[in-house]
Short mmCIF file of C-alpha atoms in Angstrom, two decimals:
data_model
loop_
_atom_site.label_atom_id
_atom_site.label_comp_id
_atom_site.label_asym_id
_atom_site.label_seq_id
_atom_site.Cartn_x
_atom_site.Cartn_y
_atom_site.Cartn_z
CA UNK Z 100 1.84 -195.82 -74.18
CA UNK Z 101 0.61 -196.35 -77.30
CA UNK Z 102 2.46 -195.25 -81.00
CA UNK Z 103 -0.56 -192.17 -81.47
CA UNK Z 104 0.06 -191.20 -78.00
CA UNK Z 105 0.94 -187.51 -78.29
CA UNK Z 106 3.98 -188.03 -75.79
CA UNK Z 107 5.29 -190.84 -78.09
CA UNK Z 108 9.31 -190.13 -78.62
CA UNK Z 109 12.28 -191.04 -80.68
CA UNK Z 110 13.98 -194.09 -79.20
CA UNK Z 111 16.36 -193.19 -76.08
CA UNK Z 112 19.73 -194.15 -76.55
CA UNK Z 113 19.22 -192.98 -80.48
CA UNK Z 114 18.28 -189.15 -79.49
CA UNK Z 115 20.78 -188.83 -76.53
CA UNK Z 116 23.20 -190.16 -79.28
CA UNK Z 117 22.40 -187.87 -82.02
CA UNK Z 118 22.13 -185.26 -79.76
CA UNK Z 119 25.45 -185.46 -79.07
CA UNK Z 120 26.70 -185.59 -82.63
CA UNK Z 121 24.58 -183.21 -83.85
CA UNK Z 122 22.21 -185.15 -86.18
CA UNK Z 123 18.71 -185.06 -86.99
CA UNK Z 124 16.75 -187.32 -85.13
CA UNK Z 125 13.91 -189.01 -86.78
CA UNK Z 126 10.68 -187.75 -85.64
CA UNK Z 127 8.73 -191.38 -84.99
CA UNK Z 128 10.23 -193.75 -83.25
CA UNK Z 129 9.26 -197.10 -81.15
CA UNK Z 130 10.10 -196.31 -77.28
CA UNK Z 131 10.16 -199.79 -76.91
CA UNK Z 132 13.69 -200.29 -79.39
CA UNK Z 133 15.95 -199.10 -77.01
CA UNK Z 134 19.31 -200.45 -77.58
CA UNK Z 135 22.08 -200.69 -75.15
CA UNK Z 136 24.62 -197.57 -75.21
CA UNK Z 137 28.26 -196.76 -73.96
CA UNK Z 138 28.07 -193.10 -73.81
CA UNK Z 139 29.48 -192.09 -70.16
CA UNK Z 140 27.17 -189.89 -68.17
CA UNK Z 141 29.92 -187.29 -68.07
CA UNK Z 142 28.94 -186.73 -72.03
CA UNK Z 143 25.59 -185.33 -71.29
CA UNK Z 144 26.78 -182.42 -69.07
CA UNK Z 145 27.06 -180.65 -71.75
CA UNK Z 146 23.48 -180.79 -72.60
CA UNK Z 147 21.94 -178.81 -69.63
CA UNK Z 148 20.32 -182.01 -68.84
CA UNK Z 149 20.99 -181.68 -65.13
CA UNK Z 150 21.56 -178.71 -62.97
CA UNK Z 151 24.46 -180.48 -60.81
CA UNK Z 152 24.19 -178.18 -57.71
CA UNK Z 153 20.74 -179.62 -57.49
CA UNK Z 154 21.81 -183.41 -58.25
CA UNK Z 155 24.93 -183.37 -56.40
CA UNK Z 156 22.95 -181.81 -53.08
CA UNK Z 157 20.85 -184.71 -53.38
CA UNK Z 158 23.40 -187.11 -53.48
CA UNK Z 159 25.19 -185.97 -50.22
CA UNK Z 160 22.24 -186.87 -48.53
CA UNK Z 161 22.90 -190.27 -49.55
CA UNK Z 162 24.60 -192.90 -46.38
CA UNK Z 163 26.87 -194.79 -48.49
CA UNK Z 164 28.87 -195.26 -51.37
CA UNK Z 165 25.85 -197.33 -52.86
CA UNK Z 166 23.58 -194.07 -53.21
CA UNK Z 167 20.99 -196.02 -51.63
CA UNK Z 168 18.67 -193.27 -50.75
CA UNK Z 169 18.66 -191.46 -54.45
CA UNK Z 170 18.49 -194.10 -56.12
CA UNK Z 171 15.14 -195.26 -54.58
CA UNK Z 172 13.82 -191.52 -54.66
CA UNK Z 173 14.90 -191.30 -58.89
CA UNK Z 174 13.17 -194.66 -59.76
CA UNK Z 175 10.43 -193.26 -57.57
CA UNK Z 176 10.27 -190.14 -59.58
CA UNK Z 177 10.24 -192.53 -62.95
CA UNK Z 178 7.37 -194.09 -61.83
CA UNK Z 179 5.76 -190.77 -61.02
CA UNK Z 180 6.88 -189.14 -64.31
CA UNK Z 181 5.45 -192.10 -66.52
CA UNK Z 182 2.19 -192.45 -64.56
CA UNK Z 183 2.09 -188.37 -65.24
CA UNK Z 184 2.41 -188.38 -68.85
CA UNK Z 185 -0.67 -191.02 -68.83
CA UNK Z 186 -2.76 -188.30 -66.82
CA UNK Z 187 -1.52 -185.39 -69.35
CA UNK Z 188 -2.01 -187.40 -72.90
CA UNK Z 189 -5.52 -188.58 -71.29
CA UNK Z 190 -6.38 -184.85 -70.76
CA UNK Z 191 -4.94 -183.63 -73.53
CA UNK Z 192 -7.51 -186.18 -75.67
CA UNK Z 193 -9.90 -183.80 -73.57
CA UNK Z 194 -8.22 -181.10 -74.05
CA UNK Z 195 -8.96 -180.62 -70.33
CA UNK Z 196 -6.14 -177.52 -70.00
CA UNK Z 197 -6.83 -176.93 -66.22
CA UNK Z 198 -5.75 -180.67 -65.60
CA UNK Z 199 -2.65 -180.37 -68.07
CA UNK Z 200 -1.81 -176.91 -65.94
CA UNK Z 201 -1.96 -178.90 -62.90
CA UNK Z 202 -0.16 -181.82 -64.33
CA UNK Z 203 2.62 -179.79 -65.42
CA UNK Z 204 3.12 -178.27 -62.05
CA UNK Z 205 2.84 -181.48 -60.21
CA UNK Z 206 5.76 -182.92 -62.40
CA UNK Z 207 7.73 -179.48 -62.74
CA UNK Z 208 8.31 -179.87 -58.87
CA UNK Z 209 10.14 -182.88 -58.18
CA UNK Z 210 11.84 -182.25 -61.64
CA UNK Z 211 12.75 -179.42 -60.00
CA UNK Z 212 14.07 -181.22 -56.94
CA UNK Z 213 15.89 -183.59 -58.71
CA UNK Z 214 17.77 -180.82 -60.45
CA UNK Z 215 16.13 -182.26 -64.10
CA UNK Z 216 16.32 -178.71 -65.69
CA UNK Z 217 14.63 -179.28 -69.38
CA UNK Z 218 12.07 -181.48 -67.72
CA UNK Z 219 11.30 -178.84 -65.18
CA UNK Z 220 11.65 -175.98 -67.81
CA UNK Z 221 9.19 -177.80 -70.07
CA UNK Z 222 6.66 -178.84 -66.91
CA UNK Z 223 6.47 -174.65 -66.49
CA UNK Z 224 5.67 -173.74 -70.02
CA UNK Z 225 2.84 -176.40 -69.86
CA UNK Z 226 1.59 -175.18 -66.74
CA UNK Z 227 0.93 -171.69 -68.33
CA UNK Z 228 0.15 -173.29 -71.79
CA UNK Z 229 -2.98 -175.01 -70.05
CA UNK Z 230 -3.73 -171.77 -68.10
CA UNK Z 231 -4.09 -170.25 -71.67
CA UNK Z 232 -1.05 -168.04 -70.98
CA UNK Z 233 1.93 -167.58 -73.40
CA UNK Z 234 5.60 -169.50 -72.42
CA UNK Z 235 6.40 -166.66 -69.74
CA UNK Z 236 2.80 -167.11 -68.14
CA UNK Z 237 1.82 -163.67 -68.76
CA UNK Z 238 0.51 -162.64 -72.51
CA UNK Z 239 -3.09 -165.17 -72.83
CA UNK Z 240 -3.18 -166.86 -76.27
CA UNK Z 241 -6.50 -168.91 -77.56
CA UNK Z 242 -7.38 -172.49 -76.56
CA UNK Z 243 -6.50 -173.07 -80.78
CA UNK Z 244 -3.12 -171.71 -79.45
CA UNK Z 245 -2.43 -173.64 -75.94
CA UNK Z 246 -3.99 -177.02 -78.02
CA UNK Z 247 -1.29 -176.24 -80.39
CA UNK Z 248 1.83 -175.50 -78.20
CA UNK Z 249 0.78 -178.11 -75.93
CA UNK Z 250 0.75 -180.63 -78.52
CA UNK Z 251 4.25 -180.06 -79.47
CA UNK Z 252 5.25 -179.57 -75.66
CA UNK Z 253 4.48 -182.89 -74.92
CA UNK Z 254 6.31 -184.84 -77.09
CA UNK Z 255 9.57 -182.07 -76.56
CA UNK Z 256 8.74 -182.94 -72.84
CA UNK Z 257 9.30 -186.91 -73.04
CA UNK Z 258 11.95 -186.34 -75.26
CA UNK Z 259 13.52 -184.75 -72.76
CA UNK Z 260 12.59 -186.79 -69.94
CA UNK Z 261 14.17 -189.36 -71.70
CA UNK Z 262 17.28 -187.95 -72.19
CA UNK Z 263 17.34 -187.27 -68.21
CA UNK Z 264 16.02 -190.66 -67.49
CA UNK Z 265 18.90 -191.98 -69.71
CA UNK Z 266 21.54 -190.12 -68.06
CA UNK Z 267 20.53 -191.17 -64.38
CA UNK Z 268 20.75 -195.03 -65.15
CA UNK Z 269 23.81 -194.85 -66.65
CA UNK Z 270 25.06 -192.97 -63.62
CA UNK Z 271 23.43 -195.30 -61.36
CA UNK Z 272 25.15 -198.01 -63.17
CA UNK Z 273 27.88 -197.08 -63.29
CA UNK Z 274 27.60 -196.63 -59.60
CA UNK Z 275 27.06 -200.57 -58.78
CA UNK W 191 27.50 -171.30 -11.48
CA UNK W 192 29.18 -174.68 -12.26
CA UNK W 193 32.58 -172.75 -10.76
CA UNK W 194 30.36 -171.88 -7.18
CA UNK W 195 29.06 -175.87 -7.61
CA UNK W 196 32.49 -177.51 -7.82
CA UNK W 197 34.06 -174.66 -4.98
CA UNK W 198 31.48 -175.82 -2.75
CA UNK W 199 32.78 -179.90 -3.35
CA UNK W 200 36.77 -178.88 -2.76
CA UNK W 201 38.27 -178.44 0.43
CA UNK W 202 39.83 -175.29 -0.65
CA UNK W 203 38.23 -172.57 -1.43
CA UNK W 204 40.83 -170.94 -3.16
CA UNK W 205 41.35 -173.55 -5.54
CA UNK W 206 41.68 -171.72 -8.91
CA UNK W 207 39.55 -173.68 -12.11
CA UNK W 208 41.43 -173.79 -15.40
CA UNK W 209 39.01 -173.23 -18.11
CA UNK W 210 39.49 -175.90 -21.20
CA UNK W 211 38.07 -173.89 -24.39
CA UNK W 212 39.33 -176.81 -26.68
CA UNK W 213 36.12 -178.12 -27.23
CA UNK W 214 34.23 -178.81 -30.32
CA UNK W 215 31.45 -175.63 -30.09
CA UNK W 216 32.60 -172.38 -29.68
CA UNK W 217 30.42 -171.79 -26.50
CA UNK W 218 31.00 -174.55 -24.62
CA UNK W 219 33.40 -174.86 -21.92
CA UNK W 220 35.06 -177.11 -19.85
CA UNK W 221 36.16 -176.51 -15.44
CA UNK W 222 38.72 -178.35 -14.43
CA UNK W 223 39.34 -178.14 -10.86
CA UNK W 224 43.28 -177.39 -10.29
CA UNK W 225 42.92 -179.32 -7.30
CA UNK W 226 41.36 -182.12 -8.72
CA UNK W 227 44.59 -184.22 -8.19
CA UNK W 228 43.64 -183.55 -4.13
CA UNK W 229 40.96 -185.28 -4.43
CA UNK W 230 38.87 -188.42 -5.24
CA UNK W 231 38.38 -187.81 -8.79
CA UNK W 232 35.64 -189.96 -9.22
CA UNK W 233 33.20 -187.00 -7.18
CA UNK W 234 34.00 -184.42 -9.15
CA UNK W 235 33.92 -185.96 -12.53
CA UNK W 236 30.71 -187.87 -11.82
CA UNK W 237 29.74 -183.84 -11.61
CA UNK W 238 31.34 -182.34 -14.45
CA UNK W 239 31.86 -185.21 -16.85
CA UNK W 240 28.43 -186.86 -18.04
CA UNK W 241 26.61 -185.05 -20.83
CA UNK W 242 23.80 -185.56 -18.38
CA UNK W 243 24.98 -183.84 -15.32
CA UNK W 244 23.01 -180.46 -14.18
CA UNK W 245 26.36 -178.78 -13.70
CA UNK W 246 27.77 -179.73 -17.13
CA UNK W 247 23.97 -179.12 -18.95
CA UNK W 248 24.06 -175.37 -17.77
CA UNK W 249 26.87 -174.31 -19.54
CA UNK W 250 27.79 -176.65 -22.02
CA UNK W 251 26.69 -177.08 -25.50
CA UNK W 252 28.45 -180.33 -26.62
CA UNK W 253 26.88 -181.59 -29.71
CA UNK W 254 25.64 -185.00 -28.14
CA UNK W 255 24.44 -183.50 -25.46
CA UNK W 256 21.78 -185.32 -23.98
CA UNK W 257 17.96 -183.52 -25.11
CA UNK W 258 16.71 -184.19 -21.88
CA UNK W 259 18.59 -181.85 -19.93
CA UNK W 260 16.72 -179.01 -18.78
CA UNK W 261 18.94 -176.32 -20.27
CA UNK W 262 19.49 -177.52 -23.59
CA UNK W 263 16.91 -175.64 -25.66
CA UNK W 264 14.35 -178.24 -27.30
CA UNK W 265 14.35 -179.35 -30.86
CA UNK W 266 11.69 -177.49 -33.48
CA UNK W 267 8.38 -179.66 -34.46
CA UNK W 268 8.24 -179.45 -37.60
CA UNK W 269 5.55 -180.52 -39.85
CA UNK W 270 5.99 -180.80 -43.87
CA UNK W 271 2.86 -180.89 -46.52
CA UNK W 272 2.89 -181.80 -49.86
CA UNK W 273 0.92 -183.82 -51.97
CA UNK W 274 4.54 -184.87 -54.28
CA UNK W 275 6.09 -187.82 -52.30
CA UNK W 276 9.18 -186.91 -54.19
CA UNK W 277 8.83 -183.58 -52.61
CA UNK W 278 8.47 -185.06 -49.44
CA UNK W 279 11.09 -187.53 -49.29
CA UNK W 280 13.57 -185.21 -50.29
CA UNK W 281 12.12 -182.46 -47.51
CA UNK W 282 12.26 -185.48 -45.11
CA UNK W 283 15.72 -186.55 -45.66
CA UNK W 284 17.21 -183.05 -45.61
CA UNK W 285 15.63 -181.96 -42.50
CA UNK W 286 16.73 -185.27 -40.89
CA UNK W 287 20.61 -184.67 -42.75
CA UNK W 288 21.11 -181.18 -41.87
CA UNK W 289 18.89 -179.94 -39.50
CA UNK W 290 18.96 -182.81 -36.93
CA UNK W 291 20.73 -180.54 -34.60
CA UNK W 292 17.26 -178.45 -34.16
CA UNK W 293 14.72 -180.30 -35.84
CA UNK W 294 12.45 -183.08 -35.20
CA UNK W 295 10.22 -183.81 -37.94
CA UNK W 296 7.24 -185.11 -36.14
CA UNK W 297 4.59 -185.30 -38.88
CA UNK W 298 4.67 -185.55 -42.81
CA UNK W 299 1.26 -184.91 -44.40
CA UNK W 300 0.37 -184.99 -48.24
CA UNK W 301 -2.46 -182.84 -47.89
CA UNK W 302 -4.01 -179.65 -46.27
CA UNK W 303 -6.67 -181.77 -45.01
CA UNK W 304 -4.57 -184.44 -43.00
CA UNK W 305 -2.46 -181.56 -42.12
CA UNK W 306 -5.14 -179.53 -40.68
CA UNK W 307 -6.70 -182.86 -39.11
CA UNK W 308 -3.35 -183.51 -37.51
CA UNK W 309 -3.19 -180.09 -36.08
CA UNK W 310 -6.08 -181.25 -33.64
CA UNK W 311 -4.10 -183.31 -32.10
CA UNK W 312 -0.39 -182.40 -31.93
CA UNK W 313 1.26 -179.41 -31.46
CA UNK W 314 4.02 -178.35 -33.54
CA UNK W 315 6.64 -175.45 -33.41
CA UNK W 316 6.88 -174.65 -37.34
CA UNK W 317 5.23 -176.00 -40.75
CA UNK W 318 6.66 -176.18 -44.19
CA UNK W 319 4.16 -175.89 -46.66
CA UNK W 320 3.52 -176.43 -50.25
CA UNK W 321 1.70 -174.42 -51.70
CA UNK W 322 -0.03 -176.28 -54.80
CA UNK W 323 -1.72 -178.76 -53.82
CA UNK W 324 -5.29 -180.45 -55.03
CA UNK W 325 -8.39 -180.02 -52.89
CA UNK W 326 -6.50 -177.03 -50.72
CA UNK W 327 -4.03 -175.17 -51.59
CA UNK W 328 -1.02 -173.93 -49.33
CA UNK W 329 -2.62 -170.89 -49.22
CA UNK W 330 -6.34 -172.03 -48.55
CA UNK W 331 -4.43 -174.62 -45.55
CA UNK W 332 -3.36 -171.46 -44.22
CA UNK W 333 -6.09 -169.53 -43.97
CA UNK W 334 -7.74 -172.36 -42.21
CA UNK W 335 -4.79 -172.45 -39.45
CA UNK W 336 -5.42 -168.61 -38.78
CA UNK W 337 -8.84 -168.85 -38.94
CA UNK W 338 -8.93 -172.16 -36.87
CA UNK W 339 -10.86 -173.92 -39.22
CA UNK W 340 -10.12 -177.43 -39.10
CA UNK W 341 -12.48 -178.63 -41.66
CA UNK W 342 -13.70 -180.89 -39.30
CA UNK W 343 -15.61 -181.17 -35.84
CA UNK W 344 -12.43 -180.62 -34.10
CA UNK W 345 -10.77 -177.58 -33.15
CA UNK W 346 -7.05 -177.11 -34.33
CA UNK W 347 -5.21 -176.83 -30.64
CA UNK W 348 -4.48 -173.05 -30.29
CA UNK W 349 -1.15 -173.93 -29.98
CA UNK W 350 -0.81 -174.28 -33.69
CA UNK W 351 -3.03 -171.02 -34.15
CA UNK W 352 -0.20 -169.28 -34.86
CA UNK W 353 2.44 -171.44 -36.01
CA UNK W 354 4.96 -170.33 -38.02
CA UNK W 355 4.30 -171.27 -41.75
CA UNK W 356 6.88 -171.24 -44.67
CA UNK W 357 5.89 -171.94 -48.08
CA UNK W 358 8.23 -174.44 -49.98
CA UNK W 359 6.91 -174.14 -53.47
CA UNK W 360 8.33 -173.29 -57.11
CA UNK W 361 5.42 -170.83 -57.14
CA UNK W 362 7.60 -167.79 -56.08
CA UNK W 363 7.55 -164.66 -57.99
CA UNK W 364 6.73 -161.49 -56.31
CA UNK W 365 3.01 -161.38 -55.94
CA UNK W 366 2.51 -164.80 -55.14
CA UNK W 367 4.83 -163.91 -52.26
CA UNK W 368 3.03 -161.11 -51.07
CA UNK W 369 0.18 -163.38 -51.45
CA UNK W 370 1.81 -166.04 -48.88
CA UNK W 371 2.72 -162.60 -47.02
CA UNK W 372 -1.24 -162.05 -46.54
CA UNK W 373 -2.94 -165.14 -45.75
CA UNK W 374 0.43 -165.27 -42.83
CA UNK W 375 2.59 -166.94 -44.00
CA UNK W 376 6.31 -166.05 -42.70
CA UNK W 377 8.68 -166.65 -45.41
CA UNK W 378 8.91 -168.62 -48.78
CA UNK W 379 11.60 -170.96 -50.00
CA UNK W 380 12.02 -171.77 -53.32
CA UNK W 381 12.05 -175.14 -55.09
CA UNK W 382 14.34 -176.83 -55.40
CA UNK W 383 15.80 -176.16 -51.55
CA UNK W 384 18.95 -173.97 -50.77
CA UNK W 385 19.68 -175.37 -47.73
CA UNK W 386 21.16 -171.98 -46.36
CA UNK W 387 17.99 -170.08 -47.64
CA UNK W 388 15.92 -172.79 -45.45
CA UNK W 389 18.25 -172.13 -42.73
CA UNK W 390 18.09 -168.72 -42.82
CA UNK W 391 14.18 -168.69 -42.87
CA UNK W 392 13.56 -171.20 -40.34
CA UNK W 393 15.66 -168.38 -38.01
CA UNK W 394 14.34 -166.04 -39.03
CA UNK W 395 10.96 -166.99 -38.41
CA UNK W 396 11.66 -168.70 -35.12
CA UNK W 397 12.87 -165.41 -34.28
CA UNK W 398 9.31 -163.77 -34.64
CA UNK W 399 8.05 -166.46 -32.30
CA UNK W 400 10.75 -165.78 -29.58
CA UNK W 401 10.13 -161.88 -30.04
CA UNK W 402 5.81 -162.51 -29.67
CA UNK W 403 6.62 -164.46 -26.87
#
């Protein structure tokens, strides 16, 4: 992704951090400087981050203590997540809002299923955004409007996924 | 009618049977013969004993109870469509978790078309459905069931005419629903899966089937 991508966000472990202190985060950051972090998982409960009845139904379907199974389907949904936000900053270049609709909904489902809340919260508003309807999906706004929202969306949106992706590797790590 | 079976094998008619309801399900009992002591026990247990015996398979209901016995009601064919292979391995591994007991997911599709193509050639007892998928929807997939529409030379088997169909999809406000409702559709679960709302709409729409006939 490059740094004028419109899904470009503040480093990972710096947001989740700040986030959790309550500071500003800086609005441009390098993806690529991640830096190692100690924050526990359990910190990010807090942060609505992940609907646990969701996460934790997922895990009982794991065999053993390993968490074989999830792990393999959340790295899977990583890979799905970052090939999506290529698809959505490609047609938001467009401004193709049918695709971004469609993208939004594709990756609002297994957010869904994965119990990723804010991901899956966000994924909605850009499905409606790109069908030219307001947050709820029912007042219609101008494509001015939806090119507006959805530009901010996006980068909110991979802000947030990377606050979820964060918290799932440090509970999967803390899981070897 | 396993009591008149293991009468008929003593010597005694009037040997009383002693009914053993400490099993694991609550419907599935037990006959002892009192008499069995009398007698050669191998006989009578090679009756009664192996999950596989007719006498045990009529009125038992052990939980590995052999399928293959002709009273034990067959497991659901399910099908699941959706073009999100989280979706699907999630669906997958659920079905196979908590439904083993009366599922058997025979076919996973990640389209309407290969689901439609698919229902050519096997039939199945009950599809899961998303509904928003590329190139057809849920909703166009299931018009093309009803209608038997295959979207290809072959015709779907009439088997799967009618098939129940539940929509598994985040779409679910009212109208959509009524929507799903139309095009015959049976039910709609909401993403991400309840398992007891699954549960409770795979009955009930096995229920319609049972009641049609």
């Amino acid at each position: 992704m490059t740094a004028t991508s419109p899904t470009q966000a503040p480093s990972t472990a710096e947001t989740v951090i700040n986030n959790i202190k309550g500071t500003e985060e800086p609005e441009v950051a390098d993806k690529g400087a991640e830096t190692e972090t100690e924050t526990d998982a359990d910190e990010f409960e807090d942060n609505g981050i992940i609907d646990h009845t969701t996460f934790d139904q997922l895990l009982e379907m794991d065999d053993e203590e390993d968490h074989e199974f999830s792990r393999s389907l959340v790295w899977n949904y990583f890979e799905q997540a970052e090939k999506t936000f290529v698809d959505m900053d490609d047609a938001m270049e467009k401004l193709d809002f049918p695709d971004l609709s469609r993208l939004g909904h594709f990756l609002k489902g297994s957010s869904a299923a994965l119990g990723l809340t804010k991901v899956k919260e966000s994924c909605e508003k850009l499905q409606h955004y790109g069908n030219r309807k307001d947050a709820a999906g029912v007042e219609s706004i101008t494509n001015d409007e939806a090119e507006t929202l959805i530009r901010a969306l996006l980068v909110q949106m991979r802000r947030e996924y990377n606050e979820a992706e964060s918290y799932l590797k440090v509970f999967y790590d803390g899981q070897e | 009618m396993l009591c008149s079976l293991i009468r008929k094998m003593c010597t005694t008619s009037t040997t009383s049977l002693l009914q053993d309801t400490s099993s694991l399900q609550k419907t599935t009992s037990t006959y002892f013969n009192k008499a069995i002591n009398n007698m050669t026990a191998s006989p009578i247990l090679s009756t009664i004993s192996p999950p596989s015996s007719p006498a045990m398979s009529i009125e038992s209901d052990f939980e590995d109870h052999d399928e293959t016995t002709t009273t034990q009601p067959r497991k659901i064919k399910v099908m699941i469509i959706d073009d999100n292979s989280v979706n699907l391995t999630i669906l997958s591994r659920l079905l196979n978790k908590h439904f083993a007991d009366t599922i058997q997911l025979t076919s996973v599709q990640n389209s309407g078309l290969a689901a439609l193509d698919q229902l050519t050639k096997d039939e199945v007892d009950l599809i899961l459905m998303d509904i928003d998928m590329p190139v057809l929807s849920g909703v166009e997939t299931t018009t093309a069931i009803r209608n038997n529409d295959s979207h290809s030379e072959h015709s779907i088997l009439e088997q799967n005419l009618n098939v129940p169909i539940i929509a598994v999809t985040t779409s679910d406000a009212e109208e959509q629903r009524e929507l799903y409702r139309q095009v015959g559709m049976a039910d709609c679960v909401s993403k991400p899966i309840a398992i007891p709302k699954l549960r409770m709409a795979i009955e009930e729409a096995m229920k319609t089937v049972s009641t049609n006939g």
